[in-house]
Each structure stands twice: as C-alpha cells, then as structure tokens.
Amino acid sequence: MGGESGPGTAAPRKRADARRNEATLLDAAAAAFVESGVNVPVRDIAARAGVGVGTIYRHFPTRADLIVAVYRHQVEACAEAGPVLLAECDRPHRALACWIGMFVDFLVTKHGLADVLRSDDAAFQTLHAYFIDRLVPVCGQLLEASAAAGEIRPGQDAYELLRGVGNLCAGAGSDTRYNPRHLVELLIAGLRIQDRGERPGGTVAASLAKAGIGLRPATAADAEFCYQLHKAAMGEYVTAIWGWDEQVQRAFHERVFNPHRWQIIAAGQAGIGMLDVEYRPGEIYLARIEIHPGHQGHGIGTRIIGALLEEAESTGLDLVLEVLTVNHRAHALYRRLGLTEAGRHGDRGTKVTMRYAHHRE
C-alpha cells in the first residue's frame, strides 16, 4: 500500500510537466514553420523553445512526427477555444468572430504545411479527416448559438463556412498586397442579420398609445418576466405539440432571450406582453408576439399587427410571421388581417409561415 510520497503521486506531476514541455516545443515549431517553412533546421526550433536538439528528437524522432504533432496541437487548441469563447463573450456572434480569427491564425501554419500534407507519406493521410472531425462541430456550435440569439440567419453550414474561410486564406503569403483577414472579417460580419439597430416604433407606438399601451426596450432584468409570459401565453400550445418540459423550456429561453431586440408591451408600469421584430432585406419579420392571457381579447395584438402592416406598406416591404398550427385563434386573426399561408415546416408541419406581400410594381 503506497503512501503519499509513493510513485502514484509523482507520476501525474511528471506527465503534466511533460505535456507543458511538449506544448512549448510545438508552439516553437509552429512559429518556425510559419517563418521559415517546415524544413526549418531542428536547431532553430530548439533555440526558440530553449531546449537542446536532443530533446526534440526524443519527443519527435522524425520530422514527419513533428509536423503531425504541430498540426494536431493547433487543431486541438482551436477546438478547445470554441466553448470557452462562447462562455466568456457577451454575444455568440462575437465568440464566432474571435474563433474564426483563431482559425485564420491556424490556417497560416496549415498552408505552410501544404506541400507536406499533399505528400504520399502515410503519416499525413489521416490529418485532413482529423481536422474536419474536430473543427466542424465546434464551428457548428458557434453558428447555432448565434442563430438562437437572433444574431445570424439560422441554417448556416459549418463546413461550408470553414471551407470558404480556407479559400480566402489560400496563397496569402505569396502576395504582400493581399490580406485575407480583411475579407474574412467582412464575411463574418455579413452573417449578421441586418436589423439596422431598429425596433418597431413610429406607427406601432402611435397605434398602441391610443389604447394607453406603451413599448419599452427589454433589459436583462426582464428575462424571468418574459419566460413566465411565454409559459402563460404559449404553454397550452407547446404542451399540445411537444409537451411542456420545464428544464428544456428554460434552457431554450436562455438561448433565445435577446434584450437587444425584444420590446416589452406595457400598460402603465406593468408589463403585459413582449414583441420581437426583425428588419430583413425585403421584409419585416415578426419573430414573436406574446400577450398575457389576462390582456388578450382587447385588440392589442390586432393593433400591433395592423401597425406593422401599415409600416410594411409605407416602406415597400412584406410582413412575415410564423404561427403554431394549434394556435387557431392567432391563425384566424392573421388571416382576417390579410396574411396568407406561405408554407409549413417544423416537426410534422407544426409551424405555419404567413406572409403579407407588398404589391410591387
């Protein structure tokens, strides 16, 4: 039976030290590859890492071993950074932009390895699949979080995005006038939904004011109010289709709650509903309207939809929204106001897309 001073306690510390030393070597090798190519003398890498040449050969007996290790080390660092950025950044899109920046840094080294990776050496044949398997899911997670927060359009393909960024970075070192980072930044910025920083006002606010109803921007403090409102207003419909799972619904609300765009519908100082309107190219998209059951039936929803229709007419835009198939009351209201069904989607066609098309000349 070993005590605290036995070999069982010393080994993990040595393994941790070895991992740190190996990471230092790989970082030094990666920097040397970027600066001088993969055929840089081992002594130069050793000098960067502050170790002897023998140390490098002890860890990586051949140059191929070193190249594969550098590649995997950088892929792992990039993959591990995704969830960390998502947790630390204030917005998912910001986390996505930072992560893509890291990915571009990685690609600089990857393209430095391009000739070697295209070789017939068996050591390199599995690296591309490893790259795809590790990084595409991370990128997908960042895209899904950004879409859930209403910052980008849903349905973006992670592989397609990474492939596009890779193409922009290809050959970057051969033309000093070409900076792929600028184009990649434009690409990532272009993913964002362009709502022009607008919230519905003007026509909508004036129409509600006639009924003594106001609109105010949501804040982080409204998160619980909006959740309880959703439960009261939509709970029966969600239950009818999927069943109400409190844990699932709270997690979903945490992902989609967006005080940067949501508005609180208020009667006096009391919140009675919420509104989420997104301004897209060619259309006004009513992402969500929920009114507490105690205030339904007083024409508030009709006023809001009517005011949005007036805004759509005056700006030459369509008005688009979605409604659950089981919400017959809302469905009937939208039809009365002139919206028509444009399609069904979701699991078993549970959501109906409705559109009021502005008649363009």
Short mmCIF file of C-alpha atoms in Angstrom, two decimals:
data_model
loop_
_atom_site.label_atom_id
_atom_site.label_comp_id
_atom_site.label_asym_id
_atom_site.label_seq_id
_atom_site.Cartn_x
_atom_site.Cartn_y
_atom_site.Cartn_z
CA MET A 1 0.00 0.00 0.00
CA GLY A 2 1.64 3.22 -1.12
CA GLY A 3 1.75 6.41 0.94
CA GLU A 4 1.53 9.98 -0.25
CA SER A 5 5.18 10.01 -1.20
CA GLY A 6 4.86 6.88 -3.38
CA PRO A 7 5.08 6.74 -7.15
CA GLY A 8 1.33 7.20 -7.52
CA THR A 9 1.63 10.90 -6.67
CA ALA A 10 4.80 11.75 -8.61
CA ALA A 11 3.72 10.33 -11.99
CA PRO A 12 0.81 12.69 -12.71
CA ARG A 13 3.03 15.71 -11.94
CA LYS A 14 5.64 14.43 -14.38
CA ARG A 15 3.01 13.85 -17.05
CA ALA A 16 1.73 17.40 -16.60
CA ASP A 17 5.27 18.76 -16.87
CA ALA A 18 5.86 16.67 -19.96
CA ARG A 19 2.67 17.97 -21.54
CA ARG A 20 3.70 21.56 -20.86
CA ASN A 21 7.17 20.96 -22.27
CA GLU A 22 5.74 19.31 -25.35
CA ALA A 23 3.31 22.21 -25.88
CA THR A 24 6.22 24.64 -25.68
CA LEU A 25 8.10 22.67 -28.31
CA LEU A 26 5.06 22.54 -30.59
CA ASP A 27 4.39 26.26 -30.28
CA ALA A 28 8.02 26.98 -31.14
CA ALA A 29 7.89 24.58 -34.10
CA ALA A 30 4.67 26.14 -35.38
CA ALA A 31 6.20 29.64 -35.25
CA ALA A 32 9.30 28.39 -37.03
CA PHE A 33 7.19 26.71 -39.73
CA VAL A 34 5.32 29.96 -40.39
CA GLU A 35 8.53 31.96 -40.61
CA SER A 36 10.83 29.54 -42.44
CA GLY A 37 8.75 26.59 -43.68
CA VAL A 38 8.53 23.02 -42.49
CA ASN A 39 12.13 22.28 -43.47
CA VAL A 40 13.50 24.76 -40.93
CA PRO A 41 16.57 23.29 -39.15
CA VAL A 42 15.75 21.49 -35.93
CA ARG A 43 18.40 23.52 -34.13
CA ASP A 44 16.40 26.70 -34.89
CA ILE A 45 13.27 25.17 -33.35
CA ALA A 46 15.30 24.05 -30.32
CA ALA A 47 16.65 27.56 -29.88
CA ARG A 48 13.14 29.03 -29.98
CA ALA A 49 11.95 26.52 -27.39
CA GLY A 50 15.01 26.94 -25.18
CA VAL A 51 15.89 23.24 -25.24
CA GLY A 52 18.57 21.06 -26.76
CA VAL A 53 18.23 19.39 -30.15
CA GLY A 54 18.27 16.01 -28.44
CA THR A 55 15.12 16.91 -26.53
CA ILE A 56 13.23 17.48 -29.77
CA TYR A 57 14.41 14.19 -31.26
CA ARG A 58 13.48 12.38 -28.06
CA HIS A 59 9.89 13.65 -28.38
CA PHE A 60 9.68 13.54 -32.19
CA PRO A 61 12.14 11.06 -33.76
CA THR A 62 11.35 12.18 -37.34
CA ARG A 63 10.37 15.44 -38.99
CA ALA A 64 7.08 13.84 -40.03
CA ASP A 65 6.34 13.11 -36.37
CA LEU A 66 6.95 16.77 -35.54
CA ILE A 67 4.76 18.07 -38.39
CA VAL A 68 1.86 15.81 -37.45
CA ALA A 69 2.17 16.80 -33.79
CA VAL A 70 2.17 20.53 -34.65
CA TYR A 71 -0.91 20.11 -36.81
CA ARG A 72 -2.82 18.18 -34.14
CA HIS A 73 -1.71 20.56 -31.39
CA GLN A 74 -3.08 23.56 -33.24
CA VAL A 75 -6.32 21.80 -34.18
CA GLU A 76 -6.89 20.88 -30.53
CA ALA A 77 -6.17 24.41 -29.32
CA CYS A 78 -8.63 25.80 -31.85
CA ALA A 79 -11.30 23.23 -30.97
CA GLU A 80 -10.99 23.78 -27.23
CA ALA A 81 -11.22 27.57 -27.63
CA GLY A 82 -14.75 27.46 -29.10
CA PRO A 83 -16.74 26.63 -25.93
CA VAL A 84 -14.51 28.92 -23.86
CA LEU A 85 -15.18 31.90 -26.14
CA LEU A 86 -18.89 31.13 -26.16
CA ALA A 87 -18.94 31.21 -22.37
CA GLU A 88 -16.82 34.35 -22.00
CA CYS A 89 -18.06 36.63 -24.81
CA ASP A 90 -21.11 38.81 -24.28
CA ARG A 91 -22.63 37.73 -27.60
CA PRO A 92 -22.38 34.45 -29.55
CA HIS A 93 -21.55 36.30 -32.79
CA ARG A 94 -18.59 37.95 -31.06
CA ALA A 95 -17.42 34.49 -29.93
CA LEU A 96 -17.82 33.25 -33.51
CA ALA A 97 -15.77 36.17 -34.89
CA CYS A 98 -12.99 35.62 -32.33
CA TRP A 99 -12.90 31.89 -33.03
CA ILE A 100 -12.74 32.40 -36.78
CA GLY A 101 -9.82 34.76 -36.14
CA MET A 102 -8.05 31.94 -34.34
CA PHE A 103 -8.93 29.61 -37.20
CA VAL A 104 -7.30 32.04 -39.64
CA ASP A 105 -4.17 32.06 -37.48
CA PHE A 106 -4.17 28.28 -37.66
CA LEU A 107 -4.60 28.31 -41.43
CA VAL A 108 -1.44 30.35 -41.85
CA THR A 109 0.50 27.44 -40.38
CA LYS A 110 -1.64 24.88 -42.19
CA HIS A 111 -0.85 26.42 -45.55
CA GLY A 112 2.80 26.44 -44.54
CA LEU A 113 2.43 22.67 -44.30
CA ALA A 114 0.50 22.33 -47.56
CA ASP A 115 3.23 20.70 -49.66
CA VAL A 116 3.97 18.15 -47.00
CA LEU A 117 0.31 17.37 -46.37
CA ARG A 118 -0.19 16.66 -50.05
CA SER A 119 2.61 14.08 -49.99
CA ASP A 120 2.07 10.33 -50.06
CA ASP A 121 3.54 9.87 -46.59
CA ALA A 122 1.14 7.64 -44.62
CA ALA A 123 1.70 9.78 -41.53
CA PHE A 124 -0.19 12.66 -43.15
CA GLN A 125 -3.10 10.82 -44.75
CA THR A 126 -5.48 10.99 -41.76
CA LEU A 127 -4.82 14.61 -40.84
CA HIS A 128 -7.48 16.20 -43.06
CA ALA A 129 -10.21 13.96 -41.65
CA TYR A 130 -8.99 14.76 -38.14
CA PHE A 131 -9.21 18.47 -38.94
CA ILE A 132 -12.81 18.12 -40.19
CA ASP A 133 -13.94 15.90 -37.32
CA ARG A 134 -12.64 18.27 -34.64
CA LEU A 135 -13.35 21.75 -36.02
CA VAL A 136 -16.61 21.48 -37.96
CA PRO A 137 -18.68 20.57 -34.85
CA VAL A 138 -17.17 23.47 -32.89
CA CYS A 139 -17.97 25.91 -35.68
CA GLY A 140 -21.47 24.44 -35.85
CA GLN A 141 -21.98 25.05 -32.14
CA LEU A 142 -20.98 28.70 -32.52
CA LEU A 143 -23.26 29.16 -35.53
CA GLU A 144 -26.20 27.55 -33.73
CA ALA A 145 -25.70 29.75 -30.67
CA SER A 146 -25.52 32.88 -32.86
CA ALA A 147 -28.69 31.87 -34.70
CA ALA A 148 -30.52 31.08 -31.44
CA ALA A 149 -29.62 34.56 -30.18
CA GLY A 150 -31.11 36.09 -33.33
CA GLU A 151 -27.75 37.45 -34.50
CA ILE A 152 -27.41 35.45 -37.71
CA ARG A 153 -29.80 33.64 -40.01
CA PRO A 154 -30.34 30.00 -39.00
CA GLY A 155 -29.22 27.11 -41.16
CA GLN A 156 -25.64 28.19 -41.85
CA ASP A 157 -23.41 25.24 -42.74
CA ALA A 158 -20.23 24.98 -40.66
CA TYR A 159 -18.26 23.00 -43.23
CA GLU A 160 -19.18 25.46 -45.96
CA LEU A 161 -18.09 28.41 -43.82
CA LEU A 162 -14.75 26.85 -42.88
CA ARG A 163 -14.14 25.86 -46.49
CA GLY A 164 -14.86 29.45 -47.59
CA VAL A 165 -12.52 30.90 -44.99
CA GLY A 166 -9.87 28.42 -46.09
CA ASN A 167 -10.23 29.51 -49.69
CA LEU A 168 -9.84 33.16 -48.72
CA CYS A 169 -6.63 32.31 -46.84
CA ALA A 170 -5.11 30.19 -49.61
CA GLY A 171 -1.93 31.66 -51.02
CA ALA A 172 -1.98 34.58 -48.60
CA GLY A 173 1.78 34.55 -48.17
CA SER A 174 2.54 34.95 -51.86
CA ASP A 175 1.04 38.45 -52.28
CA THR A 176 2.00 41.18 -49.83
CA ARG A 177 -0.92 43.33 -51.02
CA TYR A 178 -3.48 40.67 -50.11
CA ASN A 179 -4.66 40.47 -46.50
CA PRO A 180 -7.18 37.64 -46.12
CA ARG A 181 -8.11 38.79 -42.63
CA HIS A 182 -9.93 41.81 -44.02
CA LEU A 183 -12.06 39.62 -46.27
CA VAL A 184 -12.71 37.05 -43.55
CA GLU A 185 -13.86 39.84 -41.21
CA LEU A 186 -16.25 41.06 -43.91
CA LEU A 187 -17.54 37.52 -44.39
CA ILE A 188 -18.27 37.02 -40.68
CA ALA A 189 -19.83 40.48 -40.38
CA GLY A 190 -22.01 39.62 -43.37
CA LEU A 191 -23.53 36.67 -41.49
CA ARG A 192 -25.23 39.05 -39.10
CA ILE A 193 -28.88 39.84 -39.53
CA GLN A 194 -29.03 43.46 -40.55
CA ASP A 195 -31.80 44.90 -38.41
CA ARG A 196 -30.20 48.37 -38.68
CA GLY A 197 -30.47 48.66 -34.91
CA GLU A 198 -34.17 49.40 -35.29
CA ARG A 199 -37.01 48.45 -33.01
CA PRO A 200 -40.60 48.91 -34.07
CA GLY A 201 -41.76 52.37 -33.20
CA GLY A 202 -43.47 55.21 -35.02
CA THR A 203 -46.63 53.67 -36.43
CA VAL A 204 -46.68 50.82 -33.91
CA ALA A 205 -46.08 53.06 -30.89
CA ALA A 206 -48.66 55.62 -32.04
CA SER A 207 -51.29 52.94 -32.58
CA LEU A 208 -50.70 51.41 -29.15
CA ALA A 209 -50.68 54.82 -27.46
CA LYS A 210 -54.31 55.32 -28.50
CA ALA A 211 -55.18 52.36 -26.31
CA GLY A 212 -52.97 53.50 -23.42
CA ILE A 213 -50.34 50.87 -24.23
CA GLY A 214 -46.61 51.57 -24.45
CA LEU A 215 -43.43 49.90 -25.73
CA ARG A 216 -40.07 49.90 -23.99
CA PRO A 217 -36.78 48.14 -24.75
CA ALA A 218 -36.28 44.92 -22.82
CA THR A 219 -33.40 44.64 -20.37
CA ALA A 220 -31.61 41.70 -18.82
CA ALA A 221 -33.87 42.12 -15.79
CA ASP A 222 -36.87 41.19 -17.96
CA ALA A 223 -35.63 37.64 -18.60
CA GLU A 224 -37.80 35.97 -15.95
CA PHE A 225 -40.85 38.09 -16.84
CA CYS A 226 -40.52 37.03 -20.49
CA TYR A 227 -40.18 33.38 -19.52
CA GLN A 228 -43.28 33.43 -17.32
CA LEU A 229 -45.14 35.35 -20.02
CA HIS A 230 -44.20 32.72 -22.60
CA LYS A 231 -45.36 29.98 -20.27
CA ALA A 232 -48.70 31.69 -19.67
CA ALA A 233 -49.35 32.74 -23.26
CA MET A 234 -47.95 29.77 -25.16
CA GLY A 235 -47.82 26.93 -22.64
CA GLU A 236 -51.01 25.22 -23.80
CA TYR A 237 -49.89 25.23 -27.43
CA VAL A 238 -46.39 23.97 -26.66
CA THR A 239 -47.91 21.26 -24.47
CA ALA A 240 -50.32 20.22 -27.20
CA ILE A 241 -47.49 19.63 -29.68
CA TRP A 242 -44.42 18.65 -27.69
CA GLY A 243 -45.43 18.51 -24.04
CA TRP A 244 -44.08 21.03 -21.55
CA ASP A 245 -40.67 20.16 -20.13
CA GLU A 246 -39.68 22.89 -17.68
CA GLN A 247 -35.96 22.24 -17.93
CA VAL A 248 -36.00 22.16 -21.73
CA GLN A 249 -38.13 25.30 -21.96
CA ARG A 250 -35.92 27.27 -19.57
CA ALA A 251 -32.78 26.25 -21.44
CA PHE A 252 -34.40 27.28 -24.73
CA HIS A 253 -35.45 30.63 -23.27
CA GLU A 254 -31.92 31.31 -22.05
CA ARG A 255 -30.64 30.76 -25.60
CA VAL A 256 -33.17 32.93 -27.40
CA PHE A 257 -33.79 35.78 -24.92
CA ASN A 258 -32.46 38.86 -26.69
CA PRO A 259 -32.83 42.16 -24.81
CA HIS A 260 -31.02 43.92 -27.63
CA ARG A 261 -34.06 43.45 -29.87
CA TRP A 262 -37.04 42.44 -27.73
CA GLN A 263 -39.53 45.02 -26.50
CA ILE A 264 -41.88 44.90 -23.54
CA ILE A 265 -45.52 45.77 -24.14
CA ALA A 266 -46.63 47.74 -21.08
CA ALA A 267 -49.88 49.05 -19.63
CA GLY A 268 -48.78 51.85 -17.32
CA GLN A 269 -45.79 50.44 -15.44
CA ALA A 270 -46.86 46.81 -15.77
CA GLY A 271 -45.54 44.53 -18.47
CA ILE A 272 -48.33 42.68 -20.26
CA GLY A 273 -46.53 41.27 -23.29
CA MET A 274 -43.43 41.21 -25.48
CA LEU A 275 -42.61 41.93 -29.09
CA ASP A 276 -39.67 40.85 -31.27
CA VAL A 277 -39.48 42.35 -34.75
CA GLU A 278 -36.61 41.80 -37.15
CA TYR A 279 -35.98 44.03 -40.16
CA ARG A 280 -34.64 41.94 -43.02
CA PRO A 281 -33.89 42.81 -46.64
CA GLY A 282 -37.27 42.99 -48.36
CA GLU A 283 -39.38 42.12 -45.32
CA ILE A 284 -40.39 42.83 -41.76
CA TYR A 285 -40.28 39.59 -39.81
CA LEU A 286 -42.44 39.33 -36.71
CA ALA A 287 -40.33 36.84 -34.79
CA ARG A 288 -42.52 36.79 -31.69
CA ILE A 289 -45.56 38.49 -30.19
CA GLU A 290 -46.89 37.27 -26.84
CA ILE A 291 -49.57 38.91 -24.72
CA HIS A 292 -50.56 37.73 -21.28
CA PRO A 293 -53.90 35.87 -21.34
CA GLY A 294 -55.36 38.40 -18.90
CA HIS A 295 -54.92 41.13 -21.53
CA GLN A 296 -55.88 39.16 -24.61
CA GLY A 297 -59.13 39.93 -26.35
CA HIS A 298 -58.70 43.71 -26.01
CA GLY A 299 -57.39 44.33 -29.52
CA ILE A 300 -53.73 44.80 -28.56
CA GLY A 301 -52.45 42.12 -30.93
CA THR A 302 -54.69 43.42 -33.71
CA ARG A 303 -53.32 46.94 -33.25
CA ILE A 304 -49.71 45.74 -33.38
CA ILE A 305 -50.19 43.60 -36.49
CA GLY A 306 -52.18 46.38 -38.15
CA ALA A 307 -49.46 48.93 -37.41
CA LEU A 308 -46.77 46.60 -38.77
CA LEU A 309 -48.84 46.15 -41.92
CA GLU A 310 -49.01 49.94 -42.31
CA GLU A 311 -45.24 50.13 -41.86
CA ALA A 312 -44.74 47.37 -44.43
CA GLU A 313 -46.93 49.21 -46.94
CA SER A 314 -45.19 52.53 -46.41
CA THR A 315 -41.71 51.03 -46.79
CA GLY A 316 -42.48 48.62 -49.63
CA LEU A 317 -41.73 45.54 -47.52
CA ASP A 318 -43.55 42.26 -46.92
CA LEU A 319 -44.71 41.30 -43.45
CA VAL A 320 -43.82 37.72 -42.48
CA LEU A 321 -44.55 35.74 -39.32
CA GLU A 322 -44.95 32.19 -38.06
CA VAL A 323 -47.74 30.65 -36.01
CA LEU A 324 -48.20 27.20 -34.47
CA THR A 325 -50.86 25.14 -36.23
CA VAL A 326 -52.66 24.54 -32.92
CA ASN A 327 -52.97 28.29 -32.22
CA HIS A 328 -56.22 28.60 -34.14
CA ARG A 329 -57.14 31.96 -32.62
CA ALA A 330 -53.94 33.66 -33.80
CA HIS A 331 -54.12 31.92 -37.16
CA ALA A 332 -57.64 33.26 -37.73
CA LEU A 333 -56.59 36.80 -36.71
CA TYR A 334 -53.72 36.85 -39.19
CA ARG A 335 -55.98 35.65 -41.98
CA ARG A 336 -58.53 38.38 -41.19
CA LEU A 337 -55.77 40.97 -41.42
CA GLY A 338 -54.79 39.82 -44.90
CA LEU A 339 -51.86 37.43 -44.34
CA THR A 340 -51.87 34.20 -46.30
CA GLU A 341 -50.19 30.88 -45.68
CA ALA A 342 -46.82 30.61 -47.43
CA GLY A 343 -45.71 27.20 -46.20
CA ARG A 344 -45.41 24.79 -43.30
CA HIS A 345 -42.31 23.48 -41.62
CA GLY A 346 -41.01 22.07 -38.37
CA ASP A 347 -41.60 18.59 -37.00
CA ARG A 348 -44.73 17.26 -38.70
CA GLY A 349 -45.52 20.71 -40.13
CA THR A 350 -46.29 22.23 -36.75
CA LYS A 351 -45.44 25.80 -37.81
CA VAL A 352 -47.18 27.87 -40.48
CA THR A 353 -45.35 30.69 -42.24
CA MET A 354 -47.73 33.52 -43.15
CA ARG A 355 -46.95 36.47 -45.38
CA TYR A 356 -48.48 39.76 -46.39
CA ALA A 357 -46.89 40.50 -49.75
CA HIS A 358 -46.47 44.16 -50.64
CA HIS A 359 -47.57 44.59 -54.25
CA ARG A 360 -44.51 45.94 -56.00
CA GLU A 361 -44.81 47.46 -59.45
#
